[in-house]
Amino acid sequence: MCKVSDIIKFCTCDISDSDDVENYWILHRYASENENEIMGMVVMPSYISLDIVFHNEEMLLKRINETGAFDIELSHKPKDRLLIHLRCDEQEYNYGFVFKKKHWVTCKYDFFEWAYKHVESEQGKVEVTFETPDN
């Protein structure tokens, strides 16, 4: 079961050279002059029940809006976007958030749309505990 617990910390570190990082975050900074055209193929994410997706999204949203969620103080700007990638039990899912009116709100993660007007700014690992199922 891949339900996120309330124990979540976002650490800043370079993850670009590490293929074995299972849980990570990437801050995408809005850049109006950026217009990347990208071609590719859409690959659907692994199946996770909608109940778990909504639970995880709610827990992540709550945490990223709390003081001290990140190990350093980040200066978020309007239109910034945050990708949180989680992997559990061979399942992977991407959660998207956009910074509006001084706080994060959920949004759909779309690699192609995000890369068109945003550049990767900060990144790091997500230290997260997953809840174990009740037996």
PDB file of C-alpha atoms in Angstrom:
ATOM      1  CA  MET A   1       0.000   0.000   0.000  1.00  0.00           C
ATOM      2  CA  CYS A   2       1.422   3.388  -0.962  1.00  0.00           C
ATOM      3  CA  LYS A   3      -0.442   5.815   1.264  1.00  0.00           C
ATOM      4  CA  VAL A   4       1.759   8.691   2.365  1.00  0.00           C
ATOM      5  CA  SER A   5       1.961   9.211   6.117  1.00  0.00           C
ATOM      6  CA  ASP A   6       2.289  12.630   7.723  1.00  0.00           C
ATOM      7  CA  ILE A   7       6.062  12.143   8.080  1.00  0.00           C
ATOM      8  CA  ILE A   8       7.437  14.009   5.041  1.00  0.00           C
ATOM      9  CA  LYS A   9      10.607  16.091   4.600  1.00  0.00           C
ATOM     10  CA  PHE A  10      11.868  17.722   1.418  1.00  0.00           C
ATOM     11  CA  CYS A  11      15.671  17.780   1.311  1.00  0.00           C
ATOM     12  CA  THR A  12      17.661  19.836  -1.168  1.00  0.00           C
ATOM     13  CA  CYS A  13      20.359  17.864  -2.907  1.00  0.00           C
ATOM     14  CA  ASP A  14      21.553  17.175  -6.428  1.00  0.00           C
ATOM     15  CA  ILE A  15      19.628  14.224  -7.824  1.00  0.00           C
ATOM     16  CA  SER A  16      20.577  14.698 -11.492  1.00  0.00           C
ATOM     17  CA  ASP A  17      23.292  12.032 -11.439  1.00  0.00           C
ATOM     18  CA  SER A  18      21.382   9.495  -9.406  1.00  0.00           C
ATOM     19  CA  ASP A  19      19.148   6.977 -11.163  1.00  0.00           C
ATOM     20  CA  ASP A  20      18.312   5.195  -7.924  1.00  0.00           C
ATOM     21  CA  VAL A  21      16.434   8.050  -6.232  1.00  0.00           C
ATOM     22  CA  GLU A  22      12.896   6.751  -5.805  1.00  0.00           C
ATOM     23  CA  ASN A  23      11.235   9.766  -4.191  1.00  0.00           C
ATOM     24  CA  TYR A  24      12.171  13.257  -5.320  1.00  0.00           C
ATOM     25  CA  TRP A  25      10.893  16.774  -5.934  1.00  0.00           C
ATOM     26  CA  ILE A  26      11.722  19.326  -8.626  1.00  0.00           C
ATOM     27  CA  LEU A  27      10.828  23.025  -8.503  1.00  0.00           C
ATOM     28  CA  HIS A  28      10.026  24.446 -11.939  1.00  0.00           C
ATOM     29  CA  ARG A  29      10.439  28.226 -12.154  1.00  0.00           C
ATOM     30  CA  TYR A  30       8.208  30.139 -14.578  1.00  0.00           C
ATOM     31  CA  ALA A  31      10.225  31.774 -17.368  1.00  0.00           C
ATOM     32  CA  SER A  32       8.069  33.776 -19.798  1.00  0.00           C
ATOM     33  CA  GLU A  33      10.861  33.951 -22.374  1.00  0.00           C
ATOM     34  CA  ASN A  34      11.261  30.170 -22.341  1.00  0.00           C
ATOM     35  CA  GLU A  35       9.505  28.403 -25.209  1.00  0.00           C
ATOM     36  CA  ASN A  36      10.778  24.859 -25.506  1.00  0.00           C
ATOM     37  CA  GLU A  37       9.124  22.692 -28.093  1.00  0.00           C
ATOM     38  CA  ILE A  38       9.364  19.073 -27.052  1.00  0.00           C
ATOM     39  CA  MET A  39       8.257  15.975 -28.893  1.00  0.00           C
ATOM     40  CA  GLY A  40       7.717  12.700 -27.181  1.00  0.00           C
ATOM     41  CA  MET A  41       5.356   9.963 -26.229  1.00  0.00           C
ATOM     42  CA  VAL A  42       2.987  10.021 -23.292  1.00  0.00           C
ATOM     43  CA  VAL A  43       3.429   7.047 -20.958  1.00  0.00           C
ATOM     44  CA  MET A  44       0.611   6.501 -18.517  1.00  0.00           C
ATOM     45  CA  PRO A  45       1.527   6.173 -14.836  1.00  0.00           C
ATOM     46  CA  SER A  46       1.247   2.952 -12.900  1.00  0.00           C
ATOM     47  CA  TYR A  47      -2.183   2.217 -11.516  1.00  0.00           C
ATOM     48  CA  ILE A  48      -2.847   3.499  -8.023  1.00  0.00           C
ATOM     49  CA  SER A  49      -6.386   3.637  -6.640  1.00  0.00           C
ATOM     50  CA  LEU A  50      -7.986   7.074  -6.715  1.00  0.00           C
ATOM     51  CA  ASP A  51      -8.507   6.959  -2.942  1.00  0.00           C
ATOM     52  CA  ILE A  52      -4.759   6.660  -2.434  1.00  0.00           C
ATOM     53  CA  VAL A  53      -3.994   9.312  -5.074  1.00  0.00           C
ATOM     54  CA  PHE A  54      -6.315  11.814  -3.341  1.00  0.00           C
ATOM     55  CA  HIS A  55      -5.003  10.903   0.108  1.00  0.00           C
ATOM     56  CA  ASN A  56      -1.383  11.364  -1.001  1.00  0.00           C
ATOM     57  CA  GLU A  57      -2.142  14.611  -2.798  1.00  0.00           C
ATOM     58  CA  GLU A  58      -3.856  15.977   0.321  1.00  0.00           C
ATOM     59  CA  MET A  59      -0.981  14.958   2.617  1.00  0.00           C
ATOM     60  CA  LEU A  60       1.664  16.399   0.262  1.00  0.00           C
ATOM     61  CA  LEU A  61      -0.258  19.647  -0.234  1.00  0.00           C
ATOM     62  CA  LYS A  62      -0.677  20.106   3.496  1.00  0.00           C
ATOM     63  CA  ARG A  63       3.034  19.504   4.092  1.00  0.00           C
ATOM     64  CA  ILE A  64       4.436  21.759   1.339  1.00  0.00           C
ATOM     65  CA  ASN A  65       2.332  24.641   2.690  1.00  0.00           C
ATOM     66  CA  GLU A  66       3.774  24.216   6.194  1.00  0.00           C
ATOM     67  CA  THR A  67       6.778  26.114   7.496  1.00  0.00           C
ATOM     68  CA  GLY A  68       9.898  23.932   7.570  1.00  0.00           C
ATOM     69  CA  ALA A  69       8.779  21.476   4.899  1.00  0.00           C
ATOM     70  CA  PHE A  70      12.041  22.032   3.006  1.00  0.00           C
ATOM     71  CA  ASP A  71      15.456  21.861   4.635  1.00  0.00           C
ATOM     72  CA  ILE A  72      16.290  25.340   3.285  1.00  0.00           C
ATOM     73  CA  GLU A  73      14.143  28.424   2.850  1.00  0.00           C
ATOM     74  CA  LEU A  74      12.961  28.555  -0.767  1.00  0.00           C
ATOM     75  CA  SER A  75      11.653  31.789  -2.227  1.00  0.00           C
ATOM     76  CA  HIS A  76       8.586  30.651  -4.165  1.00  0.00           C
ATOM     77  CA  LYS A  77       7.205  32.888  -6.881  1.00  0.00           C
ATOM     78  CA  PRO A  78       3.797  32.996  -8.581  1.00  0.00           C
ATOM     79  CA  LYS A  79       3.481  30.379 -11.348  1.00  0.00           C
ATOM     80  CA  ASP A  80       6.247  28.205  -9.870  1.00  0.00           C
ATOM     81  CA  ARG A  81       5.399  24.535 -10.150  1.00  0.00           C
ATOM     82  CA  LEU A  82       6.447  21.664  -7.948  1.00  0.00           C
ATOM     83  CA  LEU A  83       6.678  18.058  -9.084  1.00  0.00           C
ATOM     84  CA  ILE A  84       6.727  15.403  -6.378  1.00  0.00           C
ATOM     85  CA  HIS A  85       7.590  11.938  -7.681  1.00  0.00           C
ATOM     86  CA  LEU A  86       6.923   8.975  -5.394  1.00  0.00           C
ATOM     87  CA  ARG A  87       7.701   5.305  -5.870  1.00  0.00           C
ATOM     88  CA  CYS A  88       6.363   2.538  -3.649  1.00  0.00           C
ATOM     89  CA  ASP A  89       5.886  -1.175  -4.288  1.00  0.00           C
ATOM     90  CA  GLU A  90       7.033  -0.779  -7.911  1.00  0.00           C
ATOM     91  CA  GLN A  91       4.338   1.855  -8.475  1.00  0.00           C
ATOM     92  CA  GLU A  92       5.209   5.421  -9.460  1.00  0.00           C
ATOM     93  CA  TYR A  93       3.139   8.559  -9.439  1.00  0.00           C
ATOM     94  CA  ASN A  94       3.766  12.241 -10.142  1.00  0.00           C
ATOM     95  CA  TYR A  95       1.974  14.910  -8.125  1.00  0.00           C
ATOM     96  CA  GLY A  96       1.831  18.483  -9.426  1.00  0.00           C
ATOM     97  CA  PHE A  97       1.402  21.755  -7.559  1.00  0.00           C
ATOM     98  CA  VAL A  98       1.421  25.412  -8.628  1.00  0.00           C
ATOM     99  CA  PHE A  99       2.226  28.425  -6.422  1.00  0.00           C
ATOM    100  CA  LYS A 100      -0.691  30.916  -6.414  1.00  0.00           C
ATOM    101  CA  LYS A 101      -1.573  33.710  -4.019  1.00  0.00           C
ATOM    102  CA  LYS A 102       1.255  32.844  -1.600  1.00  0.00           C
ATOM    103  CA  HIS A 103       0.496  29.131  -1.245  1.00  0.00           C
ATOM    104  CA  TRP A 104       0.605  25.866  -3.162  1.00  0.00           C
ATOM    105  CA  VAL A 105      -2.476  24.410  -4.857  1.00  0.00           C
ATOM    106  CA  THR A 106      -2.814  21.160  -6.767  1.00  0.00           C
ATOM    107  CA  CYS A 107      -2.527  21.037 -10.544  1.00  0.00           C
ATOM    108  CA  LYS A 108      -2.062  18.363 -13.165  1.00  0.00           C
ATOM    109  CA  TYR A 109       1.538  17.390 -13.918  1.00  0.00           C
ATOM    110  CA  ASP A 110       2.149  17.467 -17.667  1.00  0.00           C
ATOM    111  CA  PHE A 111       5.831  17.205 -18.596  1.00  0.00           C
ATOM    112  CA  PHE A 112       5.397  18.794 -22.023  1.00  0.00           C
ATOM    113  CA  GLU A 113       3.295  21.730 -20.837  1.00  0.00           C
ATOM    114  CA  TRP A 114       5.547  22.379 -17.835  1.00  0.00           C
ATOM    115  CA  ALA A 115       8.740  22.319 -19.931  1.00  0.00           C
ATOM    116  CA  TYR A 116       7.272  24.834 -22.402  1.00  0.00           C
ATOM    117  CA  LYS A 117       7.327  27.846 -20.043  1.00  0.00           C
ATOM    118  CA  HIS A 118       9.312  26.630 -17.023  1.00  0.00           C
ATOM    119  CA  VAL A 119      12.901  25.723 -16.192  1.00  0.00           C
ATOM    120  CA  GLU A 120      14.055  23.376 -13.453  1.00  0.00           C
ATOM    121  CA  SER A 121      15.289  25.513 -10.580  1.00  0.00           C
ATOM    122  CA  GLU A 122      15.754  23.414  -7.427  1.00  0.00           C
ATOM    123  CA  GLN A 123      15.544  19.710  -6.660  1.00  0.00           C
ATOM    124  CA  GLY A 124      16.018  17.149  -3.979  1.00  0.00           C
ATOM    125  CA  LYS A 125      14.918  13.985  -2.267  1.00  0.00           C
ATOM    126  CA  VAL A 126      11.627  13.369  -0.541  1.00  0.00           C
ATOM    127  CA  GLU A 127      12.000  11.570   2.749  1.00  0.00           C
ATOM    128  CA  VAL A 128       8.615   9.955   3.225  1.00  0.00           C
ATOM    129  CA  THR A 129       7.097   7.162   5.256  1.00  0.00           C
ATOM    130  CA  PHE A 130       4.328   5.099   3.766  1.00  0.00           C
ATOM    131  CA  GLU A 131       1.505   3.820   5.963  1.00  0.00           C
ATOM    132  CA  THR A 132       1.242   0.086   6.423  1.00  0.00           C
ATOM    133  CA  PRO A 133      -2.144  -1.519   5.808  1.00  0.00           C
ATOM    134  CA  ASP A 134      -4.289  -2.424   8.795  1.00  0.00           C
ATOM    135  CA  ASN A 135      -4.667  -6.171   9.144  1.00  0.00           C
TER     136      ASN A 135
END
